[in-house]
mmCIF file of C-alpha atoms in Angstrom:
data_model
loop_
_atom_site.group_PDB
_atom_site.id
_atom_site.type_symbol
_atom_site.label_atom_id
_atom_site.label_comp_id
_atom_site.label_asym_id
_atom_site.label_seq_id
_atom_site.Cartn_x
_atom_site.Cartn_y
_atom_site.Cartn_z
ATOM 1 C CA MET A 7 -15.422 -44.051 -63.264
ATOM 2 C CA ILE A 8 -18.344 -44.613 -60.966
ATOM 3 C CA PRO A 9 -17.892 -43.034 -57.497
ATOM 4 C CA ASP A 10 -18.075 -45.537 -54.690
ATOM 5 C CA PRO A 11 -20.403 -44.389 -51.900
ATOM 6 C CA ALA A 12 -18.542 -46.549 -49.394
ATOM 7 C CA SER A 13 -15.249 -44.916 -50.306
ATOM 8 C CA GLU A 14 -16.782 -41.462 -49.966
ATOM 9 C CA GLY A 15 -18.133 -42.410 -46.534
ATOM 10 C CA ILE A 16 -14.694 -43.569 -45.395
ATOM 11 C CA ALA A 17 -13.154 -40.289 -46.628
ATOM 12 C CA THR A 18 -15.791 -38.274 -44.792
ATOM 13 C CA ASP A 19 -15.137 -40.231 -41.578
ATOM 14 C CA ARG A 20 -11.414 -39.576 -41.959
ATOM 15 C CA ARG A 21 -12.016 -35.839 -42.328
ATOM 16 C CA ALA A 22 -14.281 -35.906 -39.269
ATOM 17 C CA ARG A 23 -11.571 -37.685 -37.271
ATOM 18 C CA ALA A 24 -9.024 -35.125 -38.458
ATOM 19 C CA ARG A 25 -11.232 -32.362 -37.105
ATOM 20 C CA SER A 26 -11.921 -34.070 -33.786
ATOM 21 C CA PRO A 27 -8.899 -32.670 -31.829
ATOM 22 C CA TRP A 28 -9.949 -29.146 -32.740
ATOM 23 C CA SER A 29 -13.540 -29.910 -31.834
ATOM 24 C CA ILE A 30 -12.479 -31.306 -28.469
ATOM 25 C CA ALA A 31 -10.262 -28.290 -27.753
ATOM 26 C CA LEU A 32 -13.026 -25.846 -28.705
ATOM 27 C CA GLY A 33 -15.566 -27.753 -26.625
ATOM 28 C CA ALA A 34 -13.239 -27.754 -23.614
ATOM 29 C CA ALA A 35 -12.613 -24.009 -23.981
ATOM 30 C CA LEU A 36 -16.330 -23.274 -24.168
ATOM 31 C CA ALA A 37 -17.028 -25.475 -21.157
ATOM 32 C CA MET A 38 -14.324 -23.717 -19.138
ATOM 33 C CA ALA A 39 -15.703 -20.336 -20.160
ATOM 34 C CA PHE A 40 -19.239 -21.348 -19.198
ATOM 35 C CA PHE A 41 -18.330 -22.598 -15.738
ATOM 36 C CA GLY A 42 -15.951 -19.674 -15.240
ATOM 37 C CA PHE A 43 -18.726 -17.169 -15.950
ATOM 38 C CA ILE A 44 -21.068 -19.050 -13.603
ATOM 39 C CA ALA A 45 -18.417 -18.965 -10.847
ATOM 40 C CA LEU A 46 -17.894 -15.224 -11.313
ATOM 41 C CA GLY A 47 -21.635 -14.609 -11.129
ATOM 42 C CA VAL A 48 -21.958 -16.621 -7.913
ATOM 43 C CA TRP A 49 -18.967 -14.746 -6.462
ATOM 44 C CA GLN A 50 -20.647 -11.414 -7.213
ATOM 45 C CA LEU A 51 -23.814 -12.598 -5.455
ATOM 46 C CA GLN A 52 -21.702 -13.471 -2.428
ATOM 47 C CA ARG A 53 -20.073 -10.029 -2.603
ATOM 48 C CA MET A 54 -23.532 -8.456 -2.767
ATOM 49 C CA ALA A 55 -24.611 -10.282 0.394
ATOM 50 C CA TRP A 56 -21.408 -9.174 2.143
ATOM 51 C CA LYS A 57 -21.870 -5.544 1.025
ATOM 52 C CA GLN A 58 -25.491 -5.443 2.167
ATOM 53 C CA ALA A 59 -24.499 -6.849 5.559
ATOM 54 C CA LEU A 60 -21.778 -4.191 5.780
ATOM 55 C CA ILE A 61 -24.243 -1.402 4.975
ATOM 56 C CA GLU A 62 -26.680 -2.646 7.604
ATOM 57 C CA ARG A 63 -23.893 -2.903 10.175
ATOM 58 C CA VAL A 64 -22.579 0.601 9.480
ATOM 59 C CA ASP A 65 -26.093 2.088 9.517
ATOM 60 C CA ALA A 66 -26.638 0.565 12.952
ATOM 61 C CA ARG A 67 -23.366 2.038 14.225
ATOM 62 C CA LEU A 68 -24.192 5.467 12.863
ATOM 63 C CA ALA A 69 -27.525 5.404 14.669
ATOM 64 C CA ALA A 70 -26.022 4.270 18.003
ATOM 65 C CA GLU A 71 -24.915 6.503 20.838
ATOM 66 C CA PRO A 72 -21.188 7.373 20.956
ATOM 67 C CA VAL A 73 -19.033 5.027 23.010
ATOM 68 C CA ALA A 74 -15.452 5.100 24.222
ATOM 69 C CA PRO A 75 -12.939 4.005 21.551
ATOM 70 C CA PRO A 76 -11.164 0.651 21.961
ATOM 71 C CA PRO A 77 -8.542 0.857 24.739
ATOM 72 C CA ARG A 78 -4.932 -0.197 24.291
ATOM 73 C CA ALA A 79 -5.619 -3.730 25.511
ATOM 74 C CA ALA A 80 -8.055 -4.244 22.609
ATOM 75 C CA TRP A 81 -5.997 -2.671 19.818
ATOM 76 C CA ALA A 82 -4.805 -5.996 18.452
ATOM 77 C CA GLY A 83 -8.404 -6.956 17.651
ATOM 78 C CA VAL A 84 -9.448 -3.704 15.984
ATOM 79 C CA SER A 85 -10.656 -4.333 12.433
ATOM 80 C CA GLU A 86 -12.547 -2.751 9.567
ATOM 81 C CA GLU A 87 -15.408 -5.213 9.944
ATOM 82 C CA GLY A 88 -15.703 -4.990 13.708
ATOM 83 C CA ASP A 89 -15.045 -1.325 14.454
ATOM 84 C CA ALA A 90 -15.080 0.979 11.422
ATOM 85 C CA TYR A 91 -17.600 3.864 11.522
ATOM 86 C CA GLN A 92 -18.429 3.323 15.167
ATOM 87 C CA ARG A 93 -19.438 6.602 16.810
ATOM 88 C CA VAL A 94 -16.955 7.363 19.568
ATOM 89 C CA VAL A 95 -16.253 10.060 22.126
ATOM 90 C CA LEU A 96 -12.876 10.739 23.743
ATOM 91 C CA SER A 97 -11.398 13.389 25.996
ATOM 92 C CA GLY A 98 -7.858 14.643 26.372
ATOM 93 C CA ARG A 99 -5.416 17.277 25.092
ATOM 94 C CA PHE A 100 -3.872 17.774 21.681
ATOM 95 C CA VAL A 101 -0.157 17.043 21.519
ATOM 96 C CA GLU A 102 1.970 20.057 20.608
ATOM 97 C CA VAL A 103 3.394 18.835 17.305
ATOM 98 C CA SER A 104 2.805 20.082 13.779
ATOM 99 C CA GLU A 105 -0.343 18.744 12.189
ATOM 100 C CA VAL A 106 -0.374 16.554 9.081
ATOM 101 C CA ARG A 107 -2.302 17.461 5.964
ATOM 102 C CA THR A 108 -3.447 14.549 3.805
ATOM 103 C CA GLN A 109 -4.835 15.075 0.323
ATOM 104 C CA ALA A 110 -8.634 15.142 0.092
ATOM 105 C CA VAL A 111 -11.394 15.878 -2.386
ATOM 106 C CA THR A 112 -14.769 16.797 -0.916
ATOM 107 C CA ALA A 113 -17.990 18.542 -1.895
ATOM 108 C CA LEU A 114 -16.130 21.796 -1.168
ATOM 109 C CA GLY A 115 -13.406 21.003 -3.666
ATOM 110 C CA ALA A 116 -9.781 19.908 -3.388
ATOM 111 C CA GLY A 117 -7.825 20.361 -0.202
ATOM 112 C CA HIS A 118 -6.593 18.429 2.810
ATOM 113 C CA TRP A 119 -7.697 16.631 5.921
ATOM 114 C CA LEU A 120 -6.034 18.091 8.993
ATOM 115 C CA LEU A 121 -4.780 15.447 11.437
ATOM 116 C CA ALA A 122 -3.549 16.128 14.950
ATOM 117 C CA PRO A 123 -2.586 13.674 17.716
ATOM 118 C CA LEU A 124 -4.624 13.805 20.896
ATOM 119 C CA ARG A 125 -3.403 12.403 24.207
ATOM 120 C CA THR A 126 -6.450 10.905 25.869
ATOM 121 C CA ASP A 127 -7.153 11.047 29.566
ATOM 122 C CA GLY A 128 -6.222 7.345 29.663
ATOM 123 C CA GLY A 129 -2.731 8.014 28.267
ATOM 124 C CA ASP A 130 -3.267 6.751 24.712
ATOM 125 C CA ILE A 131 -2.580 8.806 21.593
ATOM 126 C CA VAL A 132 -5.309 8.952 18.950
ATOM 127 C CA LEU A 133 -4.983 10.800 15.662
ATOM 128 C CA VAL A 134 -7.951 13.121 15.173
ATOM 129 C CA ASN A 135 -9.017 14.281 11.748
ATOM 130 C CA ARG A 136 -10.087 17.783 12.705
ATOM 131 C CA GLY A 137 -11.724 18.379 9.345
ATOM 132 C CA PHE A 138 -11.278 19.703 5.821
ATOM 133 C CA VAL A 139 -9.124 22.642 4.732
ATOM 134 C CA PRO A 140 -9.298 23.907 1.114
ATOM 135 C CA GLN A 141 -6.127 24.127 -0.922
ATOM 136 C CA GLY A 142 -4.079 27.126 0.219
ATOM 137 C CA ALA A 143 -6.429 28.056 3.088
ATOM 138 C CA GLU A 144 -5.293 28.774 6.628
ATOM 139 C CA ALA A 145 -6.658 26.705 9.492
ATOM 140 C CA ALA A 146 -7.168 27.465 13.156
ATOM 141 C CA PRO A 147 -4.637 25.649 15.378
ATOM 142 C CA PRO A 148 -5.713 22.805 17.644
ATOM 143 C CA PRO A 149 -7.339 24.109 20.810
ATOM 144 C CA ALA A 150 -5.214 24.253 23.937
ATOM 145 C CA GLY A 151 -6.401 22.677 27.139
ATOM 146 C CA PRO A 152 -8.799 19.778 27.714
ATOM 147 C CA VAL A 153 -11.207 18.923 24.893
ATOM 148 C CA THR A 154 -13.867 16.367 24.125
ATOM 149 C CA VAL A 155 -14.043 14.983 20.601
ATOM 150 C CA THR A 156 -16.942 13.077 19.085
ATOM 151 C CA GLY A 157 -16.640 11.429 15.696
ATOM 152 C CA LEU A 158 -16.343 8.252 13.658
ATOM 153 C CA LEU A 159 -13.694 5.617 14.276
ATOM 154 C CA ARG A 160 -11.759 4.929 11.089
ATOM 155 C CA ILE A 161 -9.124 2.271 10.378
ATOM 156 C CA THR A 162 -5.615 3.277 9.351
ATOM 157 C CA GLU A 163 -4.934 3.639 5.615
ATOM 158 C CA PRO A 164 -1.419 2.255 5.045
ATOM 159 C CA VAL A 165 -1.696 1.645 1.298
ATOM 160 C CA GLY A 166 -1.459 5.292 0.233
ATOM 161 C CA GLY A 167 -3.489 7.079 -2.403
ATOM 162 C CA PHE A 168 -4.415 5.950 -5.898
ATOM 163 C CA LEU A 169 -1.094 5.367 -7.712
ATOM 164 C CA ARG A 170 0.615 7.555 -5.088
ATOM 165 C CA ARG A 171 2.711 6.654 -2.089
ATOM 166 C CA ASN A 172 3.045 8.804 0.990
ATOM 167 C CA ASP A 173 6.305 10.762 1.110
ATOM 168 C CA PRO A 174 6.820 11.703 4.779
ATOM 169 C CA VAL A 175 10.222 13.301 4.138
ATOM 170 C CA ALA A 176 8.724 15.724 1.615
ATOM 171 C CA GLY A 177 5.577 16.165 3.682
ATOM 172 C CA ARG A 178 3.307 14.780 0.979
ATOM 173 C CA TRP A 179 0.511 12.603 2.364
ATOM 174 C CA TYR A 180 -2.144 10.880 0.249
ATOM 175 C CA SER A 181 -3.667 8.632 2.918
ATOM 176 C CA ARG A 182 -4.107 8.621 6.670
ATOM 177 C CA ASP A 183 -1.441 6.085 7.533
ATOM 178 C CA VAL A 184 -1.440 6.177 11.322
ATOM 179 C CA ALA A 185 1.872 4.354 11.847
ATOM 180 C CA ALA A 186 3.727 6.448 9.247
ATOM 181 C CA ILE A 187 2.348 9.698 10.655
ATOM 182 C CA ALA A 188 3.356 8.634 14.172
ATOM 183 C CA ARG A 189 6.912 7.966 12.981
ATOM 184 C CA ALA A 190 7.077 11.267 11.113
ATOM 185 C CA ARG A 191 6.034 13.143 14.259
ATOM 186 C CA THR A 192 8.248 10.983 16.538
ATOM 187 C CA LEU A 193 5.285 9.783 18.582
ATOM 188 C CA PRO A 194 5.820 6.661 20.732
ATOM 189 C CA ALA A 195 4.542 3.822 18.539
ATOM 190 C CA ALA A 196 3.356 1.679 21.461
ATOM 191 C CA GLU A 197 1.032 4.480 22.630
ATOM 192 C CA VAL A 198 -0.534 5.332 19.238
ATOM 193 C CA ALA A 199 -3.900 3.714 18.453
ATOM 194 C CA PRO A 200 -4.173 1.780 15.139
ATOM 195 C CA TYR A 201 -7.129 3.941 14.115
ATOM 196 C CA PHE A 202 -8.018 7.599 13.797
ATOM 197 C CA VAL A 203 -11.197 9.564 14.467
ATOM 198 C CA ASP A 204 -13.036 11.712 11.941
ATOM 199 C CA ALA A 205 -14.285 14.494 14.218
ATOM 200 C CA PHE A 206 -17.869 15.709 14.197
ATOM 201 C CA SER A 207 -17.048 18.429 16.686
ATOM 202 C CA THR A 208 -14.517 19.471 19.287
ATOM 203 C CA ALA A 209 -15.774 20.987 22.521
ATOM 204 C CA GLY A 210 -14.047 22.355 25.579
ATOM 205 C CA PRO A 211 -13.024 25.540 27.415
ATOM 206 C CA GLY A 212 -11.519 28.077 25.050
ATOM 207 C CA VAL A 213 -12.396 26.134 21.901
ATOM 208 C CA ALA A 214 -13.272 28.538 19.099
ATOM 209 C CA THR A 215 -16.545 27.760 17.373
ATOM 210 C CA ASP A 216 -16.464 30.512 14.714
ATOM 211 C CA ALA A 217 -13.285 29.418 12.882
ATOM 212 C CA ARG A 218 -14.005 28.764 9.209
ATOM 213 C CA TRP A 219 -11.385 26.030 8.831
ATOM 214 C CA PRO A 220 -10.981 23.177 9.424
ATOM 215 C CA ARG A 221 -14.528 22.079 8.616
ATOM 216 C CA ALA A 222 -15.430 19.009 10.693
ATOM 217 C CA GLY A 223 -18.153 16.443 10.076
ATOM 218 C CA MET A 224 -17.566 16.019 6.333
ATOM 219 C CA THR A 225 -17.073 12.254 6.299
ATOM 220 C CA VAL A 226 -19.154 10.698 3.536
ATOM 221 C CA VAL A 227 -20.452 7.244 4.467
ATOM 222 C CA ARG A 228 -21.652 5.724 1.240
ATOM 223 C CA PHE A 229 -20.977 2.276 -0.188
ATOM 224 C CA ARG A 230 -21.444 1.357 -3.833
ATOM 225 C CA ASP A 231 -23.379 -1.863 -4.378
ATOM 226 C CA PRO A 232 -23.121 -2.737 -8.100
ATOM 227 C CA HIS A 233 -22.705 -6.461 -7.482
ATOM 228 C CA LEU A 234 -26.152 -7.497 -8.744
ATOM 229 C CA SER A 235 -25.511 -5.890 -12.138
ATOM 230 C CA TYR A 236 -22.085 -7.532 -12.241
ATOM 231 C CA ALA A 237 -23.622 -10.930 -11.413
ATOM 232 C CA LEU A 238 -26.264 -10.552 -14.137
ATOM 233 C CA THR A 239 -23.529 -9.641 -16.611
ATOM 234 C CA TRP A 240 -21.537 -12.807 -15.838
ATOM 235 C CA PHE A 241 -24.635 -15.013 -15.953
ATOM 236 C CA GLY A 242 -25.536 -13.416 -19.280
ATOM 237 C CA MET A 243 -22.073 -14.265 -20.605
ATOM 238 C CA ALA A 244 -22.608 -17.857 -19.464
ATOM 239 C CA LEU A 245 -25.902 -18.027 -21.362
ATOM 240 C CA LEU A 246 -24.265 -16.620 -24.492
ATOM 241 C CA THR A 247 -21.506 -19.230 -24.192
ATOM 242 C CA ALA A 248 -24.070 -22.022 -23.839
ATOM 243 C CA PHE A 249 -25.976 -20.705 -26.866
ATOM 244 C CA ALA A 250 -22.774 -20.519 -28.933
ATOM 245 C CA THR A 251 -21.942 -24.109 -27.951
ATOM 246 C CA TRP A 252 -25.396 -25.308 -28.971
ATOM 247 C CA ARG A 253 -25.123 -23.533 -32.327
ATOM 248 C CA LEU A 254 -21.730 -25.101 -32.991
ATOM 249 C CA VAL A 255 -23.045 -28.580 -32.173
ATOM 250 C CA VAL A 256 -26.090 -28.157 -34.431
ATOM 251 C CA SER A 257 -23.977 -26.727 -37.266
ATOM 252 C CA GLY A 258 -21.521 -29.611 -36.983
ATOM 253 C CA ARG A 259 -24.279 -32.194 -37.200
ATOM 254 C CA ARG A 260 -25.803 -30.525 -40.241
ATOM 255 C CA PHE A 261 -22.391 -30.334 -41.894
ATOM 256 C CA ARG A 262 -21.772 -34.033 -41.359
ATOM 257 C CA GLN A 263 -25.245 -34.900 -42.653
ATOM 258 C CA ASP A 264 -24.724 -32.781 -45.777
ATOM 259 C CA ARG A 265 -21.379 -34.463 -46.501
ATOM 260 C CA ARG A 266 -22.666 -38.004 -45.930
ATOM 261 C CA PRO A 267 -23.143 -40.025 -49.214
ATOM 262 C CA ARG A 268 -26.703 -40.957 -50.153
ATOM 263 C CA GLY A 269 -27.255 -44.718 -50.550
ATOM 264 C CA ASP A 270 -30.092 -44.301 -53.048
ATOM 265 C CA PHE A 271 -28.248 -41.868 -55.310
ATOM 266 C CA HIS A 272 -27.878 -42.964 -59.022
ATOM 267 C CA HIS A 273 -24.624 -41.695 -60.456
ATOM 268 C CA ALA A 274 -24.482 -40.436 -64.006
ATOM 269 C CA GLY A 275 -23.511 -43.275 -66.367
ATOM 270 C CA ALA A 276 -24.289 -45.955 -63.829
ATOM 271 C CA ILE A 277 -26.328 -48.975 -64.881
ATOM 272 C CA PRO A 278 -29.728 -48.793 -63.192
ATOM 273 C CA HIS A 279 -30.792 -51.721 -61.079
ATOM 274 C CA ARG A 280 -33.478 -53.932 -62.558
#
């Protein structure tokens, strides 16, 4: 029986139509992946611009002269973007309550930050991070009498540590959560600032300067900026997706061309045209 080229063409078209839903689904998935990778790359570029602006802002604050910390009337507007790492100076007396040790890892090893509340001359209470104490080491008590503290303003850390929550009852602290520390030390919440100060130094009459611990001025101000590499990675994924789509389209066309019957083909046993 002589094969009919027209019949073979109809069969090929039917097989192509049978594959079309899968082709459409694959094309839609590739398109979504492409635009998704592009969106992620653009987002990383935006994050890079934000991070660079943050670094410039913090560098400017670190180079500025110390100023008074935000007063109680301005506490509601205190934010990470507007106030963090501002150099500040405040005067007052440390409140006679037990200090809080929060877990820390520094260039000197594992240990704790030592936090003590200070009643300022204006009547506010500000938690002061007096510095680092190694694990198991003894620390000098807060100085008695009037003191002046210079340091960096830091925003409260209410989230806790990595995969660890603060446990005030057990005395285990993994972050400097100002509100939780104030409650644990029964400090009046309305008088406690929503920030703390990483001390550079503490000066005043009777303040010991030869105590080994706590070690002040160990705040590390460094921001990672890997966003350009992340953006290039996402854009590279988008290019790979576009290339894969192009290869699939080309392969599909070649497949259809290879399966298409030839009009000038002479079948075996067929009577040649005269």
